[in-house]
Structure formats: C-alpha cells, structure tokens
Amino acid sequence: MENLGALMSKYVYNPNFIESKWQKFWEDEKIFITPTELEKINEKPKMYILDMFPYPSGEGLHVGHAKGYTASDVLSRFWRMRGVNVLHPMGWDSFGLPAERAAEREGIHPAEITERNVNNFRRQMKRIGLSYDWSREIDTSRPEYYKWTQWIFLKLYEKGLAYIADVPVNWCPALSTVLSNEEVYDGKYIETGDIVEKRIMRQWMLKITSYAERLLNDLEGLDWPDSIKELQRNWIGKSVGVNIEFSIKNQEEKFIVFTTRPETIFGVTFCVLSPDHPLLDKIIEKEQLVTVQRYIQDTVSKTNKQRLISSEEATGVFTGSYAINPVNNEEIPIWISDYVLNLYGTGAVMAVPAHDSRDFNFAKKNNLPILQVIKDDNDEEDVKYRSEKGICVNSGFLDGLSIEQARKKIIDWLKVEKKGVQTTQYRLRDWLFSRQRYWGEPFPIVHFQDGTIKTIPPDQLPVTLPEKLEIKFKGGALPLNRASDEWLMVEFPDGKIGFRETNTMPQWAGSCWYYLRFLDPHNNNEPWDSRLEKYWMPVDIYIGGIEHAVLHLLYSRFWHKVLYDCGLVSTNEPFKKLFNQGLLLAQSFQDERGKYYYANQVEKFNNNWVVKNTKEPVKTKMDKMSKSKLNVVSLDDVVNKYGADSLRLYELFIGPMSAGGPWQMDGIDGIYRFLQKVWRIFVDERTGELDKRIVNCQDSEDPELGKELYKSLKIITDKIIDIDKMNVAVSQLMILSTQLQKRQKVPIGIAKQFVKLLSPFAPHISEEIWQKLGEKGTILKASWPIENSDMLIEHAVKIAIQVDGKFRSVIEIPLNCSEKTIIEKALQDEVIVRFVQQKDILNTFVVDKKIVNFVTK
Ligand code: ANZ
C-alpha cells in the first residue's frame, strides 16, 4: 500500500474516483428511491430491510457501526436485483441527553448540535455507498416527526395506559433527572456512570405491565435469536405462584407474601419484609425502633439491582413482631431485609431456609431455625436440601405427598380457608415515562390548579419545545419550568387557564414507532397511510446491536401492540426477523502505568510494541472500540486510504456477522489487493478499456468455469439470505475470481454474472466494470443470476450401475433427477453400452436413486 501514489497510472484501480462518480450517479438518477405511490409498488412482493437508526453522536461513525449497515445494504441490493420492492430507509434517533450536555458545554442549541452531527452521519453513510432512500429520512427531534409521537401518546392516554403516580424513582443528582430502571445498573447510570439514588416523585408512567402476557407469548412466533427472546422473557419474568395471608400476633394487621412454593409452608421459620414495606410503621416494637430505623435509612437508598446482586450478603434486622403461620398457627418472627424487593410480588416473603438459598444464607447468618419439609432419599444431612424432588415431611396434612400433589392440596386448602389465592407475578414494572430534561418530546398535557389535567387536542399538535429558552441546564429545576409564560400558560376555549406539563418524554419514545413513519414520512394528515402500512409491514429484517436486546425492542413491541389494539396497524408484532451484528474489536496499546496510546504513537521494536519516542514497552490487546482506549478506527480514515468497497468487503469478511471480530489493517490490505485483482481481470490498465481476455462467446465454451460460477452463485445466494455467513460469500467471490484470472479467455456472459455477484458487496467497482462490459445504467437494475442446476455438477450424485447384479460403472448426474432420467443416462454410459449391447433388458431397478440394476436375458 505504501507506494500507492507512485504506482498510480491513469487506469489502475482508483476507488476514490470510481466511488464518487457512482455515488453521484445513484443520487442524480434517484436509484435508491422507493416509490411512495401504492399503484407503483403494489404488484410486486416486498422486503422491508431496516437498520436500527442511530443516535447521531458527535463522534461520527466508526468501522464498528458500519458492519450491520453493510450487511443490510448487501441484502437490500440483493433483493432489488431479485425484482422485489425494497424499502431501506435511514433516520435519526436524535433526542436525548448527550446533545443536551454538548449544548451545555458549547453554549449552542441542541437542535444545532443535532443537525451538525446528522450531516456528518449522512455524509459518512453516503460515502460507503449505503443504498438508503434518503427521501424518507426522518429525525425524531423535528416537530413534524414528534407531532406524531405526541399523537400516539394521546392514544395511550385515551386507553388508560398513561398515568401519573408518586413512584420511587432512580434520581440522578449529577444529571438532575430520573432514569428508568433499565438505564440503571449497579446504582449507576449506564451511559455515564453517575450515581443514582432512590426518591419518591410524581411521574408519568406507561402501563406496559398490562401487555406483559402478550409480550411474552408473542415472542413464540418471531424469527429472532433465541438468546434475545430469552433476555426478553427474563425481563418480563413471569412467575406463577400464590399470595398467602399472614396475620400478626396481637394485632389487627395482616400482610401478604408471594410464593412460588406454597407446598413448603410448614417449613416457614421466619418472614421477611422489604425495608420499604408500608406495614413497617405499625409493627416495629419499641425496643427495636432505633435499630430498625437505622437499617431502613441505610438500605432504602440502594437500588433494586444493587439489592438483588448483593443477596448473598443480605443484611437484616428483627422487627420485634411475630406472624402467625396460617397452616399451623405457629408464631414466626418477622424480619426486615434488603434481599426482599419492595417492587416485586408483595414485598414480603415467607422464608423457608431449608429449601431456598437466600433464606438459607439469611437464617445461617442470623441463627434462625431451619426445618426440612421436603425429603429426597439422596439428601445428605446438614447440607442445603434439594427442593425440586422428593416428598413432604414435617408438613402436617401434606406429609407423604409429592411436591405436585402437595402443591395442589395446599392451594385448595388456602382457597377454602380464604387465606390464599393463586396469582401470576411479572418482574416487569410499569415504564417510567418522564424525564426532567429539555431535549425531548413535550407532553401534550396541561395541568390545572385544581389538580385536574387536560390533553391538547390532536389537531393542535405538535406542542413544540420553547425555542428561545435560555439554555442553562445546570441546576435542579426542570428546564421547561423556565420557559416564558406564553409557552407555559394555555387558555382553553372555556376560559380555563392551565400550565403545560414541563417534563419531557424519554429518549425511547421516538424510536418506539419510527419504522412506521418511514412508510409515509411526509404525510401531514396522519402518521401513516393504512394502505401503505398493510403493504409494507411487518419489517422483514431488522438489523442492529445486541445492546437493544431488551429495552428498545420491548418498548417498541409494546407500542406496536397498543397501535394494533387501536386498529392502526395490521400486524401484532413489528419486527419479523431480527439479526444482531457482533462487536468489532480493535487493538489497544497501554503502558505499565495504564496510559493508552494511539496506534500511530507506537511501533514494533525487536518484536515488541513500544512507544515511538521513548521506546517504553506497551501491552497490546483486542478491545472494544472506545474513545478512552484511543483505539477507535475511524470510518473516514479507512475510506480515505482504501475506498468504500474495500471497507465494505472487509466488514463482512472479518467473521460471521453475529460474532464480530478483530479489526486488522493488514486484513483490509488483503481485501484491497483482491479488488485490484478483480480490476485487472476486467480492465486493461494501459488503456482503461475492457480487457481483451473477456470475449464474446457462449458460456458453454468454458463448462468448467460455468460450473464454478453456478456453484458460487448458490453459495453466495444462500449466504446472503442467511445473513450470518456473508464472510463465506466474500471468500467464494475470491475463489471465483482466481478462476477467472487463470483463464486466457473468459466468456462475457460469465464475466457479467461474476460482476453481478460482486455488486451487492462492492457496488462501486461493480458499476464501473459493468459499464466497461458495455452495459448501460446501474447494475442494480440487472437481475440476479438464476441458478442453473445442469451446470451444478458439484451438486450431483454418483450412481452405481450394475448389470445382472454385478457392478459395472459409475455415473454422475444432477441432484433430484427423475428415475426415468437416471435410467436414460445410465444407458448412455460407454461401459454399460458395451455390456448390454447384444442383450435384451428384461427389467430395470433403481434403488434409492443410488443404484441402477439392469437385468438382462
Ligand atoms: C417460599 C419459598 C420456598 C420460595 C422455596 C422459594 C423457594 P420467582 O421465581 O423469581 O418469582 N420472593 C417473593 N417475593 C420476593 C421479593 N419481593 N423479593 C425477593 N424474593 C421474593 O421467585 C419467587 C420466590 O421468591 C418466592 O417463593 C419467594 O420465596 C421469593 F423453597 O416463597 B418463595
């Protein structure tokens, strides 16, 4: 690569020239535009191929982002060549905190920052030849888009799925906003690591829990990776169990526990309430008051996740009160512990330390009794008992029963005694849907002094963000509270004056339905035309990062189902097939003190990596690309050096789509050489004309090459459709190109088919060669080669031929031939002709399409 400049003669492979030429052509000729008029699209089958649209960050795209985009682009180009209507749009998920923080830093409006970033993203995407229909570009932070986000919110509100409640929230003091449970991990905001604490606040909530069962069941029919389905199932977390009522000794009060193991109830030796259980005020005994209060103070600030994670080291205190076990009236101590979550079940558990490991740890630590109630013959004494198998012991009227029998019996008993009911619990919580930020969708909601609220009528949407708001985000108050009275105060026709809601929607809102807006992006009268929706939905292939496995995919499925219930969409799921691309890694360089270096600051010295000037040794590792590790490989750098086609091929070649892999510069060198080789097969570098070896003759003049071509066609077609193994398709192109290169003469038909196969992967060089082959217009309008099974000798079977039971010959025939054809071919075999020449054939048997036996006189 070093001396590329010096080598440059006019007609050598020059990606910069070719690529900008064809990108301009595609744009001028509107090649990627999918008609919006139904009449123009209706007769043909469709493919809606969607990338998860990005948040337009200030850093722009790096090579890791381009992997999924390249794969979806290959698919889009491939399906277009197969004559299918392809919808392949792109847009921006542009509301959100980072733009607001950048605005704060730079003192300019987030809209301006967003626009700047969007322009950069769009430029980069065009530069790598992605075939998006840019006439459909959408941007979630533009009023003409968020008008409809607000409109859908009104639908949710009308259906009783949006409500205001005082809820414990994750409050992030550094960002002065609340965050959803999903955005918090280990007590920190997942994006920035800022500490998050618990507070009670009045917030908008969405009742996603009403859809828990459908969100769970409908996973069944989706062509999604099992791992993602499993993550969604776990997030929804369905448990079937029983709510059991425990009364409190010497008090009127009762509390309810949720258990999935009611048959263990005789083994309950204590109960545990969560530290924020509402009953605590009433049941704490005087002598325990100080201890308990101190304990509560300590634990309530922990988030649920922290509490779950630390269940091994669960702490707790005794309340001084006792509960009564409903089955045997035994008195059991009531404890408080942070291993019981207030937001799950009823926030109270009946502890069975013999059969539950959390209860066991807690009992051991606090010297509480442990009573075995399920016995399995394999149990050893004094270790934790198994609880999945065995029969009930020490369990009164359940003794001797199997777990299943006991469960049924105790549930019936509890029902008759009115002490318990069967119930289903979900781990999923309602979705906390408001944020105390500026850069988000305003709610179409007005509050009145008397505490009532009204919605803004749909024909008055959008409620736009106050433009002139002084952007000074620091400080606790809601930014929108500082808007002018003109914005804040709303007068209704009845003369009533109210105040606008000053929370904004979370970033997830805009991405919940964007795939629908792409169908009809410029419609000002409705969010989409229902006829277009019926034609295009569902999304056929949705490609994106694994980081969206739970939240975005769950939230958008939820909204989609609500829209379905409103009769606004015709499918009950939005994304039929989902594909997650793997993560690309890049080499990082770090010295002993932990300081990172850019790749251009280090060099190999005596076979070790060292810092260029100081020769200090550095360790090198394949790492996730990140700004802090200085190992982000910039897309623009790679394209500058190698061109878009090399980048695209390398993105796919690196490894299976789902696996990701290490980005290596010498790897892309090899790809570049491959494209140079392809160029030289077709182009005479002295003249720039089509190489003389490409000749006008029948394909059948080189049957061997024909065979290779059709074998490759099959592999490449399969691997494109399969998505995951596009790397195999690329290597097949390499194999095929070597075959072409070896020839003195290449039939022009075969040459053209090769270029077609290459074109989804490396579209620019393919268009250029296509033109040199004498074709007009874009190769996208050419049709994908049709499989020719006669040529596919590799996909043939061997058939043994016997005459009178004796093996005589073997022939090769295409797979799936009829018996008649097999016999015909067998009779044409030279050897067989000799054996049956003078004889009559009495009978012919074909066994399993593997053996032919001729019986002669
Ligand atoms: C008695 C028992 C005996 C339990 C036994 C388990 C095993 P899943 O399957 O995750 O739904 N539990 C109930 N509410 C809880 C809360 N708010 N915080 C922490 N733990 C809670 O788990 C249900 C089980 O988790 C329930 O069944 C309860 O313990 C506990 F051998 O009750 B079990």
PDB file of N, CA and C in Angstrom, residues 507-548:
ATOM      1  N   GLN A 507     -35.948   9.285  25.867  1.00  0.00           N
ATOM      2  CA  GLN A 507     -35.434   9.124  24.503  1.00  0.00           C
ATOM      3  C   GLN A 507     -36.065   7.952  23.762  1.00  0.00           C
ATOM      4  N   TRP A 508     -36.484   6.958  24.510  1.00  0.00           N
ATOM      5  CA  TRP A 508     -37.041   5.754  23.873  1.00  0.00           C
ATOM      6  C   TRP A 508     -38.302   6.027  23.073  1.00  0.00           C
ATOM      7  N   ALA A 509     -39.002   7.117  23.390  1.00  0.00           N
ATOM      8  CA  ALA A 509     -40.313   7.357  22.784  1.00  0.00           C
ATOM      9  C   ALA A 509     -40.232   7.382  21.259  1.00  0.00           C
ATOM     10  N   GLY A 510     -39.332   8.208  20.747  1.00  0.00           N
ATOM     11  CA  GLY A 510     -39.263   8.380  19.292  1.00  0.00           C
ATOM     12  C   GLY A 510     -38.931   7.107  18.545  1.00  0.00           C
ATOM     13  N   SER A 511     -38.161   6.224  19.177  1.00  0.00           N
ATOM     14  CA  SER A 511     -37.754   5.000  18.474  1.00  0.00           C
ATOM     15  C   SER A 511     -38.800   3.903  18.601  1.00  0.00           C
ATOM     16  N   CYS A 512     -39.878   4.179  19.350  1.00  0.00           N
ATOM     17  CA  CYS A 512     -40.914   3.158  19.525  1.00  0.00           C
ATOM     18  C   CYS A 512     -41.738   2.943  18.270  1.00  0.00           C
ATOM     19  N   TRP A 513     -41.713   3.904  17.344  1.00  0.00           N
ATOM     20  CA  TRP A 513     -42.627   3.764  16.205  1.00  0.00           C
ATOM     21  C   TRP A 513     -42.024   4.260  14.904  1.00  0.00           C
ATOM     22  N   TYR A 514     -40.727   4.569  14.888  1.00  0.00           N
ATOM     23  CA  TYR A 514     -40.140   5.217  13.713  1.00  0.00           C
ATOM     24  C   TYR A 514     -40.245   4.380  12.443  1.00  0.00           C
ATOM     25  N   TYR A 515     -40.220   3.048  12.614  1.00  0.00           N
ATOM     26  CA  TYR A 515     -40.303   2.170  11.453  1.00  0.00           C
ATOM     27  C   TYR A 515     -41.625   2.350  10.716  1.00  0.00           C
ATOM     28  N   LEU A 516     -42.628   2.869  11.404  1.00  0.00           N
ATOM     29  CA  LEU A 516     -43.923   3.116  10.750  1.00  0.00           C
ATOM     30  C   LEU A 516     -43.912   4.432   9.973  1.00  0.00           C
ATOM     31  N   ARG A 517     -43.192   5.400  10.497  1.00  0.00           N
ATOM     32  CA  ARG A 517     -43.168   6.691   9.823  1.00  0.00           C
ATOM     33  C   ARG A 517     -42.410   6.612   8.495  1.00  0.00           C
ATOM     34  N   PHE A 518     -41.442   5.712   8.414  1.00  0.00           N
ATOM     35  CA  PHE A 518     -40.692   5.547   7.159  1.00  0.00           C
ATOM     36  C   PHE A 518     -41.622   5.168   5.998  1.00  0.00           C
ATOM     37  N   LEU A 519     -42.753   4.575   6.313  1.00  0.00           N
ATOM     38  CA  LEU A 519     -43.655   4.126   5.263  1.00  0.00           C
ATOM     39  C   LEU A 519     -44.299   5.311   4.554  1.00  0.00           C
ATOM     40  N   ASP A 520     -44.400   6.415   5.275  1.00  0.00           N
ATOM     41  CA  ASP A 520     -45.171   7.541   4.759  1.00  0.00           C
ATOM     42  C   ASP A 520     -44.663   8.827   5.431  1.00  0.00           C
ATOM     43  N   PRO A 521     -43.401   9.145   5.219  1.00  0.00           N
ATOM     44  CA  PRO A 521     -42.750  10.144   6.077  1.00  0.00           C
ATOM     45  C   PRO A 521     -43.236  11.583   5.910  1.00  0.00           C
ATOM     46  N   HIS A 522     -43.889  11.872   4.805  1.00  0.00           N
ATOM     47  CA  HIS A 522     -44.261  13.276   4.592  1.00  0.00           C
ATOM     48  C   HIS A 522     -45.754  13.512   4.755  1.00  0.00           C
ATOM     49  N   ASN A 523     -46.430  12.539   5.289  1.00  0.00           N
ATOM     50  CA  ASN A 523     -47.879  12.668   5.466  1.00  0.00           C
ATOM     51  C   ASN A 523     -48.177  13.649   6.606  1.00  0.00           C
ATOM     52  N   ASN A 524     -48.888  14.738   6.270  1.00  0.00           N
ATOM     53  CA  ASN A 524     -49.183  15.726   7.304  1.00  0.00           C
ATOM     54  C   ASN A 524     -50.534  15.512   7.961  1.00  0.00           C
ATOM     55  N   ASN A 525     -51.298  14.598   7.411  1.00  0.00           N
ATOM     56  CA  ASN A 525     -52.654  14.423   7.929  1.00  0.00           C
ATOM     57  C   ASN A 525     -52.805  13.267   8.899  1.00  0.00           C
ATOM     58  N   GLU A 526     -51.935  12.318   8.749  1.00  0.00           N
ATOM     59  CA  GLU A 526     -51.988  11.153   9.624  1.00  0.00           C
ATOM     60  C   GLU A 526     -50.577  10.578   9.737  1.00  0.00           C
ATOM     61  N   PRO A 527     -50.345   9.765  10.795  1.00  0.00           N
ATOM     62  CA  PRO A 527     -48.971   9.282  10.975  1.00  0.00           C
ATOM     63  C   PRO A 527     -48.510   8.393   9.822  1.00  0.00           C
ATOM     64  N   TRP A 528     -49.422   7.646   9.222  1.00  0.00           N
ATOM     65  CA  TRP A 528     -49.113   6.850   8.037  1.00  0.00           C
ATOM     66  C   TRP A 528     -50.432   6.467   7.374  1.00  0.00           C
ATOM     67  N   ASP A 529     -50.331   6.205   6.078  1.00  0.00           N
ATOM     68  CA  ASP A 529     -51.488   5.759   5.317  1.00  0.00           C
ATOM     69  C   ASP A 529     -51.673   4.268   5.594  1.00  0.00           C
ATOM     70  N   SER A 530     -52.878   3.879   5.961  1.00  0.00           N
ATOM     71  CA  SER A 530     -53.066   2.497   6.400  1.00  0.00           C
ATOM     72  C   SER A 530     -52.828   1.511   5.248  1.00  0.00           C
ATOM     73  N   ARG A 531     -53.059   1.940   3.996  1.00  0.00           N
ATOM     74  CA  ARG A 531     -52.812   1.014   2.883  1.00  0.00           C
ATOM     75  C   ARG A 531     -51.315   0.746   2.738  1.00  0.00           C
ATOM     76  N   LEU A 532     -50.529   1.791   2.954  1.00  0.00           N
ATOM     77  CA  LEU A 532     -49.067   1.591   2.899  1.00  0.00           C
ATOM     78  C   LEU A 532     -48.623   0.689   4.044  1.00  0.00           C
ATOM     79  N   GLU A 533     -49.228   0.904   5.185  1.00  0.00           N
ATOM     80  CA  GLU A 533     -48.879   0.078   6.346  1.00  0.00           C
ATOM     81  C   GLU A 533     -49.170  -1.394   6.040  1.00  0.00           C
ATOM     82  N   LYS A 534     -50.326  -1.652   5.445  1.00  0.00           N
ATOM     83  CA  LYS A 534     -50.707  -3.042   5.137  1.00  0.00           C
ATOM     84  C   LYS A 534     -49.736  -3.679   4.153  1.00  0.00           C
ATOM     85  N   TYR A 535     -49.259  -2.867   3.214  1.00  0.00           N
ATOM     86  CA  TYR A 535     -48.336  -3.418   2.221  1.00  0.00           C
ATOM     87  C   TYR A 535     -46.961  -3.713   2.829  1.00  0.00           C
ATOM     88  N   TRP A 536     -46.431  -2.750   3.579  1.00  0.00           N
ATOM     89  CA  TRP A 536     -45.022  -2.869   3.978  1.00  0.00           C
ATOM     90  C   TRP A 536     -44.768  -3.617   5.281  1.00  0.00           C
ATOM     91  N   MET A 537     -45.721  -3.578   6.178  1.00  0.00           N
ATOM     92  CA  MET A 537     -45.437  -4.175   7.480  1.00  0.00           C
ATOM     93  C   MET A 537     -45.680  -5.686   7.440  1.00  0.00           C
ATOM     94  N   PRO A 538     -45.026  -6.475   8.272  1.00  0.00           N
ATOM     95  CA  PRO A 538     -44.027  -6.074   9.257  1.00  0.00           C
ATOM     96  C   PRO A 538     -42.660  -5.830   8.618  1.00  0.00           C
ATOM     97  N   VAL A 539     -41.751  -5.276   9.395  1.00  0.00           N
ATOM     98  CA  VAL A 539     -40.360  -5.177   8.975  1.00  0.00           C
ATOM     99  C   VAL A 539     -39.867  -6.609   8.760  1.00  0.00           C
ATOM    100  N   ASP A 540     -39.308  -6.877   7.580  1.00  0.00           N
ATOM    101  CA  ASP A 540     -38.901  -8.256   7.294  1.00  0.00           C
ATOM    102  C   ASP A 540     -37.596  -8.628   7.971  1.00  0.00           C
ATOM    103  N   ILE A 541     -36.646  -7.669   7.928  1.00  0.00           N
ATOM    104  CA  ILE A 541     -35.359  -7.951   8.573  1.00  0.00           C
ATOM    105  C   ILE A 541     -34.929  -6.706   9.323  1.00  0.00           C
ATOM    106  N   TYR A 542     -34.661  -6.870  10.597  1.00  0.00           N
ATOM    107  CA  TYR A 542     -34.270  -5.745  11.433  1.00  0.00           C
ATOM    108  C   TYR A 542     -32.860  -6.049  11.951  1.00  0.00           C
ATOM    109  N   ILE A 543     -31.923  -5.167  11.619  1.00  0.00           N
ATOM    110  CA  ILE A 543     -30.531  -5.440  11.987  1.00  0.00           C
ATOM    111  C   ILE A 543     -30.023  -4.372  12.945  1.00  0.00           C
ATOM    112  N   GLY A 544     -29.390  -4.808  14.011  1.00  0.00           N
ATOM    113  CA  GLY A 544     -28.848  -3.828  14.944  1.00  0.00           C
ATOM    114  C   GLY A 544     -28.070  -4.477  16.058  1.00  0.00           C
ATOM    115  N   GLY A 545     -27.634  -3.655  16.968  1.00  0.00           N
ATOM    116  CA  GLY A 545     -26.738  -4.104  18.034  1.00  0.00           C
ATOM    117  C   GLY A 545     -27.485  -4.825  19.144  1.00  0.00           C
ATOM    118  N   ILE A 546     -26.753  -5.684  19.794  1.00  0.00           N
ATOM    119  CA  ILE A 546     -27.282  -6.507  20.873  1.00  0.00           C
ATOM    120  C   ILE A 546     -27.697  -5.647  22.076  1.00  0.00           C
ATOM    121  N   GLU A 547     -27.156  -4.423  22.161  1.00  0.00           N
ATOM    122  CA  GLU A 547     -27.474  -3.568  23.313  1.00  0.00           C
ATOM    123  C   GLU A 547     -28.957  -3.206  23.364  1.00  0.00           C
ATOM    124  N   HIS A 548     -29.656  -3.439  22.254  1.00  0.00           N
ATOM    125  CA  HIS A 548     -31.091  -3.125  22.253  1.00  0.00           C
ATOM    126  C   HIS A 548     -31.957  -4.352  22.503  1.00  0.00           C
TER     127      HIS A 548
END
